[in-house]
mmCIF file of C-alpha atoms in Angstrom:
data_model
loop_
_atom_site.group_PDB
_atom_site.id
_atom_site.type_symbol
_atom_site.label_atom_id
_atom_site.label_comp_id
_atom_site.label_asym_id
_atom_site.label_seq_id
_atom_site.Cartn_x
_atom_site.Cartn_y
_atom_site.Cartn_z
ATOM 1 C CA UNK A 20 0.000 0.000 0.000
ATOM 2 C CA UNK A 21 1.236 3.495 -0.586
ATOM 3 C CA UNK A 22 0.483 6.403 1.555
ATOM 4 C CA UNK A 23 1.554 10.060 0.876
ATOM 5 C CA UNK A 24 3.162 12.220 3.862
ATOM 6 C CA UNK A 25 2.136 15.846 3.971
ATOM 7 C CA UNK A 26 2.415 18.486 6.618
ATOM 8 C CA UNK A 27 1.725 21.946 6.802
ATOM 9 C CA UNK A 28 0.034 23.069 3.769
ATOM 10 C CA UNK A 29 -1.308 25.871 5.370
ATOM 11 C CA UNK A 30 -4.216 26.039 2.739
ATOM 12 C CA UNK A 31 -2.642 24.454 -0.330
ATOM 13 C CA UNK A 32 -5.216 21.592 0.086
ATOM 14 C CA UNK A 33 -5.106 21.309 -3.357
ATOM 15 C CA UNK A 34 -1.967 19.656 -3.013
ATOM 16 C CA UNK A 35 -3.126 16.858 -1.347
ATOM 17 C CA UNK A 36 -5.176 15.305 -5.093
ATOM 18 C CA UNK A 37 -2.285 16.448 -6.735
ATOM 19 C CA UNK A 38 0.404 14.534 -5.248
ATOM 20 C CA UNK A 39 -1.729 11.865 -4.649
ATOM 21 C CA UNK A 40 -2.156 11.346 -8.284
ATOM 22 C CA UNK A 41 1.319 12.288 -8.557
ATOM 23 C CA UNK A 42 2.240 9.215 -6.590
ATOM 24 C CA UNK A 43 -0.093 6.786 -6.795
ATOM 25 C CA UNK A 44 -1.030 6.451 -3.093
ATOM 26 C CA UNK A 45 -4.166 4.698 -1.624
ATOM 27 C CA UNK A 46 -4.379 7.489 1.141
ATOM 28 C CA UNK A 47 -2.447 9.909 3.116
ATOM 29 C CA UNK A 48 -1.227 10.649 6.456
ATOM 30 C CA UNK A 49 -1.070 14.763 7.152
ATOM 31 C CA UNK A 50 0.637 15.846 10.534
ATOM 32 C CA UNK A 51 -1.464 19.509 10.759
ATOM 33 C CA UNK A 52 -1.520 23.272 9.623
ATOM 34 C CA UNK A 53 -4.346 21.634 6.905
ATOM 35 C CA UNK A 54 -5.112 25.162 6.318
ATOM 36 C CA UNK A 55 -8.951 24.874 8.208
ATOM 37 C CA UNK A 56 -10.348 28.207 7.397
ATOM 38 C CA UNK A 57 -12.942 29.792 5.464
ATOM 39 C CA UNK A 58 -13.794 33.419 4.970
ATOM 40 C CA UNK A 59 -15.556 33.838 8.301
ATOM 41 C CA UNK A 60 -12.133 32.298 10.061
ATOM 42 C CA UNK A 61 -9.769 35.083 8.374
ATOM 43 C CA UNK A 62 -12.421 37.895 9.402
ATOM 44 C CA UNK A 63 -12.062 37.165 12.995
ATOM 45 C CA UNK A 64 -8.252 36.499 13.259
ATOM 46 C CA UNK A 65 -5.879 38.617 14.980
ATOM 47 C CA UNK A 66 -3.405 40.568 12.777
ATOM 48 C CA UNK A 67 -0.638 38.262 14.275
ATOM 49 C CA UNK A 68 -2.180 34.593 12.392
ATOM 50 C CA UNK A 69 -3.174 37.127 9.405
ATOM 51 C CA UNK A 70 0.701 37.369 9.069
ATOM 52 C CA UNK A 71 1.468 33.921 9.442
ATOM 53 C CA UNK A 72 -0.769 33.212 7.155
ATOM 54 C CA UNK A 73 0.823 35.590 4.753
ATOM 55 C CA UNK A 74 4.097 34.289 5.813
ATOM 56 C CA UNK A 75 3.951 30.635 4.715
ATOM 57 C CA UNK A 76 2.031 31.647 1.416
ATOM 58 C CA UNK A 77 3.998 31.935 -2.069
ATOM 59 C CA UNK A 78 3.481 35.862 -2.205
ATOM 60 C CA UNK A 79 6.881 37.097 -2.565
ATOM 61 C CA UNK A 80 9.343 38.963 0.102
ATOM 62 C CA UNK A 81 8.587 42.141 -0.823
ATOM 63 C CA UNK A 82 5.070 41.687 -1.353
ATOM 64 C CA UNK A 83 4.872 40.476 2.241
ATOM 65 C CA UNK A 84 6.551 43.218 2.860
ATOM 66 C CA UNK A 85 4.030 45.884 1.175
ATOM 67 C CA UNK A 86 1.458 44.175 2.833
ATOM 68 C CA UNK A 87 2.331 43.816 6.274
ATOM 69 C CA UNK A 88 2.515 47.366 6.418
ATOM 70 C CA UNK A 89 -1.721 47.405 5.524
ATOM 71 C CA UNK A 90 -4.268 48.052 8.080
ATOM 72 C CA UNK A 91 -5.584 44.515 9.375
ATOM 73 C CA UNK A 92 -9.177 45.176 7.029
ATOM 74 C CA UNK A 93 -6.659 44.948 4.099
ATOM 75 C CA UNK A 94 -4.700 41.973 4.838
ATOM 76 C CA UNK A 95 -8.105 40.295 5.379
ATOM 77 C CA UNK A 96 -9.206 41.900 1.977
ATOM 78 C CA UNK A 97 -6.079 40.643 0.283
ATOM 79 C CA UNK A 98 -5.575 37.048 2.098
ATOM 80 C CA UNK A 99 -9.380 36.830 0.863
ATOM 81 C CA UNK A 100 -9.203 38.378 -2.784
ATOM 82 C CA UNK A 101 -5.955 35.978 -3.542
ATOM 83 C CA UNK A 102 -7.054 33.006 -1.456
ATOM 84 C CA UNK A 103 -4.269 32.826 0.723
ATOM 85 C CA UNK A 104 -5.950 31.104 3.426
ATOM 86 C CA UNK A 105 -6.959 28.376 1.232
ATOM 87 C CA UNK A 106 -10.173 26.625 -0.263
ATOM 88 C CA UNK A 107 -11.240 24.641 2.304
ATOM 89 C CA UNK A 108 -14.654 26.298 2.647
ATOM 90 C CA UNK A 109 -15.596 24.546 -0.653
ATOM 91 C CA UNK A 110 -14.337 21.120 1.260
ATOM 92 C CA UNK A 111 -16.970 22.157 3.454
ATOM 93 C CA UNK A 112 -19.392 23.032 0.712
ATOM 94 C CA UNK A 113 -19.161 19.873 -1.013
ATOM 95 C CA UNK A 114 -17.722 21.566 -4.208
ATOM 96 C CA UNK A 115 -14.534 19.526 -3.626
ATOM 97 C CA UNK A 116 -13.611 16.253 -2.383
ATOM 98 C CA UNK A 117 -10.623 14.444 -1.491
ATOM 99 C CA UNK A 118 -9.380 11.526 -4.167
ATOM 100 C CA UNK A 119 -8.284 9.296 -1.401
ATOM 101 C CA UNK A 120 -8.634 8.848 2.477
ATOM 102 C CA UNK A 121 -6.636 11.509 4.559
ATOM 103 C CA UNK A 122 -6.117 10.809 7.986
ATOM 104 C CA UNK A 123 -5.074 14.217 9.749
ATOM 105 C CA UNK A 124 -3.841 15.835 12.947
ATOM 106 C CA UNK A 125 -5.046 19.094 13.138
ATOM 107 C CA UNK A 126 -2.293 22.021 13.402
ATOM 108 C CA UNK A 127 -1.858 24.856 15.978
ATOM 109 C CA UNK A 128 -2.921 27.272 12.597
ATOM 110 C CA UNK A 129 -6.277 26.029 12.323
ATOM 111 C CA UNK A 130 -10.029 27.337 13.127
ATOM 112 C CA UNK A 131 -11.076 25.673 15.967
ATOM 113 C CA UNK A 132 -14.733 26.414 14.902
ATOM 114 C CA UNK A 133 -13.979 24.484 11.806
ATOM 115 C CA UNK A 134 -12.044 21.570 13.992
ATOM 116 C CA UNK A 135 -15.218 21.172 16.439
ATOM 117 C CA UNK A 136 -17.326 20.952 13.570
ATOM 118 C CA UNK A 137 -15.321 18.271 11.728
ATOM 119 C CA UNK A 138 -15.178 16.395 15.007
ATOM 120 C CA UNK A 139 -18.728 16.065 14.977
ATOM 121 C CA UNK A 140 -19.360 15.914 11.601
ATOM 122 C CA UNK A 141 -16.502 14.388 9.393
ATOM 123 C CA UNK A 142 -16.380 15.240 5.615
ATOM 124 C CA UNK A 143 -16.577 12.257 2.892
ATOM 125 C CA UNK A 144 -12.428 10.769 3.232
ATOM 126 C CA UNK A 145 -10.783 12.918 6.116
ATOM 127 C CA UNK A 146 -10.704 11.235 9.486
ATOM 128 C CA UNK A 147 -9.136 13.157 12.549
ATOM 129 C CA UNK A 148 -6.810 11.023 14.781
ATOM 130 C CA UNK A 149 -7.341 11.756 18.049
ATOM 131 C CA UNK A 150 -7.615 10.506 21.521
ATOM 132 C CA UNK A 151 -11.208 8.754 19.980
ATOM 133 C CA UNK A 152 -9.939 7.591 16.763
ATOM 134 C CA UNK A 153 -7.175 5.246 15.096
ATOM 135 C CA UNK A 154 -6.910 3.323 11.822
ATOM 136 C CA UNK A 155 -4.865 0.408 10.784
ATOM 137 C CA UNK A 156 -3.735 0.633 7.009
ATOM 138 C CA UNK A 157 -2.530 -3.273 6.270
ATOM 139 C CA UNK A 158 -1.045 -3.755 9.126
ATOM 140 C CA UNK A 159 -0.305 -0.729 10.499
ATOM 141 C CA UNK A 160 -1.908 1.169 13.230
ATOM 142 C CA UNK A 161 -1.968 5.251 13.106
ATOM 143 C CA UNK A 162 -2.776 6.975 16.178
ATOM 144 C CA UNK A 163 -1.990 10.773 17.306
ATOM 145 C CA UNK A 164 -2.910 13.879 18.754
ATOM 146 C CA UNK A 165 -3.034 17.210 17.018
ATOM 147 C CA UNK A 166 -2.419 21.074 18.124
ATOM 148 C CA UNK A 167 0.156 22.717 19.887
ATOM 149 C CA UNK A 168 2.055 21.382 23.130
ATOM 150 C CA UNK A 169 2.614 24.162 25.998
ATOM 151 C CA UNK A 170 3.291 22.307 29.279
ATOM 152 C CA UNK A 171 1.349 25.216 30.633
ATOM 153 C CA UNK A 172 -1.832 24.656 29.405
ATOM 154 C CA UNK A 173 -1.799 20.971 30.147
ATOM 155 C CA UNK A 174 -3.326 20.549 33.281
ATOM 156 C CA UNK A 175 -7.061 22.241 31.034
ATOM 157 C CA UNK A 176 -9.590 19.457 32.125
ATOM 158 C CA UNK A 177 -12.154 21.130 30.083
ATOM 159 C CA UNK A 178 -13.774 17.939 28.045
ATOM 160 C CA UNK A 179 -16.595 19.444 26.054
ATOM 161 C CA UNK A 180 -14.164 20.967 23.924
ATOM 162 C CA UNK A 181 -10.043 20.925 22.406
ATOM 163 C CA UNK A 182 -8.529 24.218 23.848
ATOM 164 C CA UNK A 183 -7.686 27.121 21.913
ATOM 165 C CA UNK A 184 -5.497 29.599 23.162
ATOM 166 C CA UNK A 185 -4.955 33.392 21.834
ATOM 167 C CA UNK A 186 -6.193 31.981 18.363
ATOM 168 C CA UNK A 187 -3.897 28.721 18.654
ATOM 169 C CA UNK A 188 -5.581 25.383 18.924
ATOM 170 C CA UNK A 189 -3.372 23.558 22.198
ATOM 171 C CA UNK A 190 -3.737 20.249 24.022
ATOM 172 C CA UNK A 191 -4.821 19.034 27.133
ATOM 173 C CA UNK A 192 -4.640 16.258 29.809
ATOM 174 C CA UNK A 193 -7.772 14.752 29.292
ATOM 175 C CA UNK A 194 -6.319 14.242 25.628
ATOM 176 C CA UNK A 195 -3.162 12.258 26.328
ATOM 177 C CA UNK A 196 -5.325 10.146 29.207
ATOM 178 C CA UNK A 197 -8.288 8.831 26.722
ATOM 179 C CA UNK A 198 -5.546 8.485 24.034
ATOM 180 C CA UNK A 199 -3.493 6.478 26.220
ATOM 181 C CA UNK A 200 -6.187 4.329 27.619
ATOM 182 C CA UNK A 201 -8.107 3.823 23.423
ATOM 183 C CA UNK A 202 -4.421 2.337 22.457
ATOM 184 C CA UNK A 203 -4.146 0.226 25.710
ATOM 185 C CA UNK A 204 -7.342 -1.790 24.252
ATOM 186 C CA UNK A 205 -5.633 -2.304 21.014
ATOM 187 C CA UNK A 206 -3.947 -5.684 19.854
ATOM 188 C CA UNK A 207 -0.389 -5.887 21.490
ATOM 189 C CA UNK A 208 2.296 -6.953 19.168
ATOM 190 C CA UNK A 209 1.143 -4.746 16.030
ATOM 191 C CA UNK A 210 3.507 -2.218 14.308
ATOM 192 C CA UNK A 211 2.514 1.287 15.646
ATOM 193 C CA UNK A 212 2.915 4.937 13.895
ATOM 194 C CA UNK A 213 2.471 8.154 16.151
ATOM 195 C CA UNK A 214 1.575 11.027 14.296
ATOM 196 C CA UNK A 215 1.536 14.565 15.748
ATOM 197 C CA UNK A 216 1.942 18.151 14.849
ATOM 198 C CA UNK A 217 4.643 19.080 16.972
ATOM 199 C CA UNK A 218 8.113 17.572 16.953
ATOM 200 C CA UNK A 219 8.557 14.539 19.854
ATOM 201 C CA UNK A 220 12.648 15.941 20.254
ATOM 202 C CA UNK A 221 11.079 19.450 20.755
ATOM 203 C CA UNK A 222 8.706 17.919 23.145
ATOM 204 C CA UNK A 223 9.883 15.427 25.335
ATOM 205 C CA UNK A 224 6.231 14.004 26.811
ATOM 206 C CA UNK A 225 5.522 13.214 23.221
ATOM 207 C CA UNK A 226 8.595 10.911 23.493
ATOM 208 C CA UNK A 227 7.666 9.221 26.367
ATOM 209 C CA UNK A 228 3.390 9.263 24.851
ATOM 210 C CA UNK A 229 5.236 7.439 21.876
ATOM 211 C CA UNK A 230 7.128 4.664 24.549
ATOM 212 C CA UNK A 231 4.103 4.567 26.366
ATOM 213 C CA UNK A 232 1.938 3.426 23.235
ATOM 214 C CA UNK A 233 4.046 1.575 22.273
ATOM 215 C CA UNK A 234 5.428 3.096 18.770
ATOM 216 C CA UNK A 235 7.729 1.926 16.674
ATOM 217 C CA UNK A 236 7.990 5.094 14.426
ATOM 218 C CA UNK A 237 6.743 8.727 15.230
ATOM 219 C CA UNK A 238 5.852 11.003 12.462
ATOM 220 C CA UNK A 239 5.482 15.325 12.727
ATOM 221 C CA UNK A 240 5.433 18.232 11.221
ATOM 222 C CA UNK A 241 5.288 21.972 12.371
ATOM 223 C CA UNK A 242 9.228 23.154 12.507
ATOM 224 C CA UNK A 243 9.436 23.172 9.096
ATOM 225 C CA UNK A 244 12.512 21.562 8.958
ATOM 226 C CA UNK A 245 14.864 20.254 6.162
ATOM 227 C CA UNK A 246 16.343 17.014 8.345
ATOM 228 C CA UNK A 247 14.376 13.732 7.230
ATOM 229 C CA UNK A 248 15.116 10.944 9.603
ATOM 230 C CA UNK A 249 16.200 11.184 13.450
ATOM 231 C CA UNK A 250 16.973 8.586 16.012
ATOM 232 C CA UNK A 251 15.221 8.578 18.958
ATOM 233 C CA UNK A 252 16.795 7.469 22.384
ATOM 234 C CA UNK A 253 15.679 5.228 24.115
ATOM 235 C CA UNK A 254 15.074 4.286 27.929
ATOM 236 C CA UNK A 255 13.750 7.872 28.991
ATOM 237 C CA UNK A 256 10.302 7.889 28.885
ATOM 238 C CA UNK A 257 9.325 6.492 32.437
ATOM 239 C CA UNK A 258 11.701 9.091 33.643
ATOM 240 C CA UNK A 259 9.678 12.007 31.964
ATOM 241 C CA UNK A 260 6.012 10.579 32.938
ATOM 242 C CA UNK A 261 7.354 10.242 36.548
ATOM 243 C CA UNK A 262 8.484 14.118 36.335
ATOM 244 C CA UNK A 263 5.056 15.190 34.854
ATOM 245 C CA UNK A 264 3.529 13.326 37.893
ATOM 246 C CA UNK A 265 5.614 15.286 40.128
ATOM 247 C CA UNK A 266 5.253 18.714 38.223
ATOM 248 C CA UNK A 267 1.542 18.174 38.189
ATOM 249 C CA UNK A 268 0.380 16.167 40.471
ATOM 250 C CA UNK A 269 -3.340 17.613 40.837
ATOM 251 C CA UNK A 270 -3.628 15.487 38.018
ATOM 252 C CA UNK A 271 -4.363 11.207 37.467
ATOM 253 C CA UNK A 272 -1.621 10.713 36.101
ATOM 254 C CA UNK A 273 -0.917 7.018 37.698
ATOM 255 C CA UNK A 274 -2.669 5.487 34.873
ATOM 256 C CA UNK A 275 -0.344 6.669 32.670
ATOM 257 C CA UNK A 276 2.309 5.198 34.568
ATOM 258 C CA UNK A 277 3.547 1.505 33.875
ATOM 259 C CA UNK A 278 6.615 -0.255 32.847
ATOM 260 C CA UNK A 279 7.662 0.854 29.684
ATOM 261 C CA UNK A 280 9.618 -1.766 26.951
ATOM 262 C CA UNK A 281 13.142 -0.647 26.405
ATOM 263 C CA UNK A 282 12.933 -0.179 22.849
ATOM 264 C CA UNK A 283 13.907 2.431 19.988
ATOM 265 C CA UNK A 284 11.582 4.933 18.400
ATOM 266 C CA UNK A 285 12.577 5.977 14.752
ATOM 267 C CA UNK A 286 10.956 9.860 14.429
ATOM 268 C CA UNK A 287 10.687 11.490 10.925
ATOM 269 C CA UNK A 288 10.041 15.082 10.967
ATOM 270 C CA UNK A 289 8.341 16.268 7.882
ATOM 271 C CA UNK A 290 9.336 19.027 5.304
ATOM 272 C CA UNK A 291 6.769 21.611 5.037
ATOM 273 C CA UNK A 292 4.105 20.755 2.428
ATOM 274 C CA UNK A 293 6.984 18.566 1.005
ATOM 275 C CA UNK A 294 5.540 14.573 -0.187
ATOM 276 C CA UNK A 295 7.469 11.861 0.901
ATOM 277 C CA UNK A 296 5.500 8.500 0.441
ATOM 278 C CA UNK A 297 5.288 5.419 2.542
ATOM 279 C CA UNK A 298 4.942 2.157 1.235
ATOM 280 C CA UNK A 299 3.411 -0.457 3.980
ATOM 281 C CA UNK A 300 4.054 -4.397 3.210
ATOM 282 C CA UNK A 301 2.067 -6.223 5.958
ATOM 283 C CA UNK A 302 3.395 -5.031 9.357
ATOM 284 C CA UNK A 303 6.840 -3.343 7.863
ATOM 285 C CA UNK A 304 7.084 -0.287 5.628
ATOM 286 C CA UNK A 305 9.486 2.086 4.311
ATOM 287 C CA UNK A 306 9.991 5.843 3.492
ATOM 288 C CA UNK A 307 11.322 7.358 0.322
ATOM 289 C CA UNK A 308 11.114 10.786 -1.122
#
C-alpha cells in the first residue's frame, strides 16, 4: 500500500489530489496546519495569524513586505481576494472532495470552529486522529494527537471541547489520558505509527506518549525543517512521565504510569508541504522521497 506524507500546507489543500495522483497512493497521512479556514475564520483572526498566514504563502518577500505594512481590514481583503488562506470552505461546501482517504492531525494554525465541527461531523475521506480515533492501514496502526504542546496549558480538564489559546488550537490532559487508555485496548504486538503536529525531540512528553503506546515510528510536522530521519533514544520515557507526575500532580496521572519496553523509536520530521511517500508491506514499511 502506498500512503503520501504531507504536513503543513497551510491552505494548499489542493496539493493533497495532486500529489496523490502524482504518486499513486491509496491514502495519506497529514501531521497539521491543513489550512482549516474559510472566509468567516480570516475575518475574525488577529493581525498576528493574518501574518502567518501571509508568511507561509507563495506571495513574494517584498510583497509580504508591502502588505504587512496594511491596516488589518486589508490583509483580510487581500488574504481573501488571492485566497491565501486556502479553499477549504468549498471542502466544506461539497464543491470539492478528497481523491483518497486523509487521515489528519489538526495544526496549531487552524479554526477551531472548523475543527469542532469536523469532530462532529466528518467530511466524505478525512478522518481526525485523536484521543477517539485510530486506523490500521494493512497492518499498520496510526494513532496521534493534534495542536500545539505548551506544558502550561496541560493541566485544562475542560472535556466538552479541544482548547484554543490566543487563536492557537493547544492540548490538554484529558487528551493524552483517553488516548493512552483507546491504544491500551488495542492488539499488542502490532507495528505502531504516532503522528503529531509538533516535533517529539522538541517535546519530550511526546517521546515518552510514543514509549508509552508503544510506537515503533513517530511522524510530525510543524518546525518546518529540512532534516528527514532522526533517532530517537531510548530508555527515557518512564523518567519524563514520573516528572510530569511530580510537576503536576493535581492530576491522574498514575494510569499513565507503567513499565515501559526498552525499545527504539525511529521519528521522521516532515518538510513543510513537502511529499514523501510510505509504502506499507504487511506489518513493515518504508519511506522514500
Amino acid at each position: 500500500m502506498r500512503v503520501l506524507l504531507l504536513t503543513d500546507t497551510h491552505g494548499r489543500i489542493e496539493q493533497i489530489n495532486a500529489f496523490a495522483a502524482e504518486y499513486n497512493a491509496q491514502a495519506c497521512i497529514h501531521c497539521g496546519d491543513i489550512g482549516l479556514f474559510d472566509h468567516e475564520s480570516i475575518r475574525n483572526l488577529p493581525v498576528e495569524e493574518l501574518t502567518k498566514i501571509l508568511r507561509h504563502s507563495p506571495v513574494s518577500e517584498d510583497e509580504k513586505i508591502r502588505i504587512n505594512s496594511l491596516s488589518q481590514v486589508k490583509i483580510v481583503e487581500f488574504l481573501l481576494e488571492n485566497h491565501l488562506a486556502g479553499t477549504f470552505e468549498d471542502y466544506l461546501a461539497g464543491r470539492k472532495t478528497f481523491d483518497i482517504p486523509v487521515y489528519a492531525v489538526w495544526g496549531n494554525h487552524e479554526d477551531i470552529r472548523i475543527v469542532s465541527q469536523l469532530r462532529e461531523n466528518p467530511l466524505p475521506n478525512l478522518t481526525f486522529l485523536d484521543e477517539n480515533t485510530t486506523v490500521v492501514l494493512e497492518k499498520v496502526r496510526f494513532y496521534g494527537i493534534g495542536g500545539d504542546f505548551h506544558a502550561k496549558h496541560l493541566p485544562m480538564v475542560e472535556k466538552t471541547g479541544v482548547p484554543w489559546v490566543k487563536k492557537q488550537i493547544k492540548s490538554a490532559f484529558w487528551q493524552y489520558r483517553k488516548l493512552v487508555q483507546m491504544m491500551d485496548f488495542c492488539p499488542t504486538g502490532e507495528t505502531r505509527v504516532q503522528i503529531t503536529h509538533c516535533d517529539p525531540f522538541e517535546v519530550p512528553f511526546l517521546q515518552a506518549l510514543a514509549f508509552r503506546c508503544g510506537a515503533d515510528f513517530t511522524f510530525s510536522g510543524h518546525m518546518h525543517r529540512k532534516e528527514i530521519l532522526r533517532w530517537q533514544s531510548r530508555g527515557t520515557a518512564e523518567k519524563l512521565l514520573a516528572d510530569y507526575v511530580r510537576q503536576y500532580p493535581e492530576l491522574n496521572w498514575k494510569d499513565l504510569l507503567k513499565r515501559l519496553p526498552e525499545k527504539a523509536v525511529h521519528h521522521l520530521n516532515l518538510p513543510s508541504s513537502v511529499p514523501l511517500l510510505l509504502e506499507i508491506d504487511g506489518p513493515d514499511f518504508r519511506v522514500s522521497a
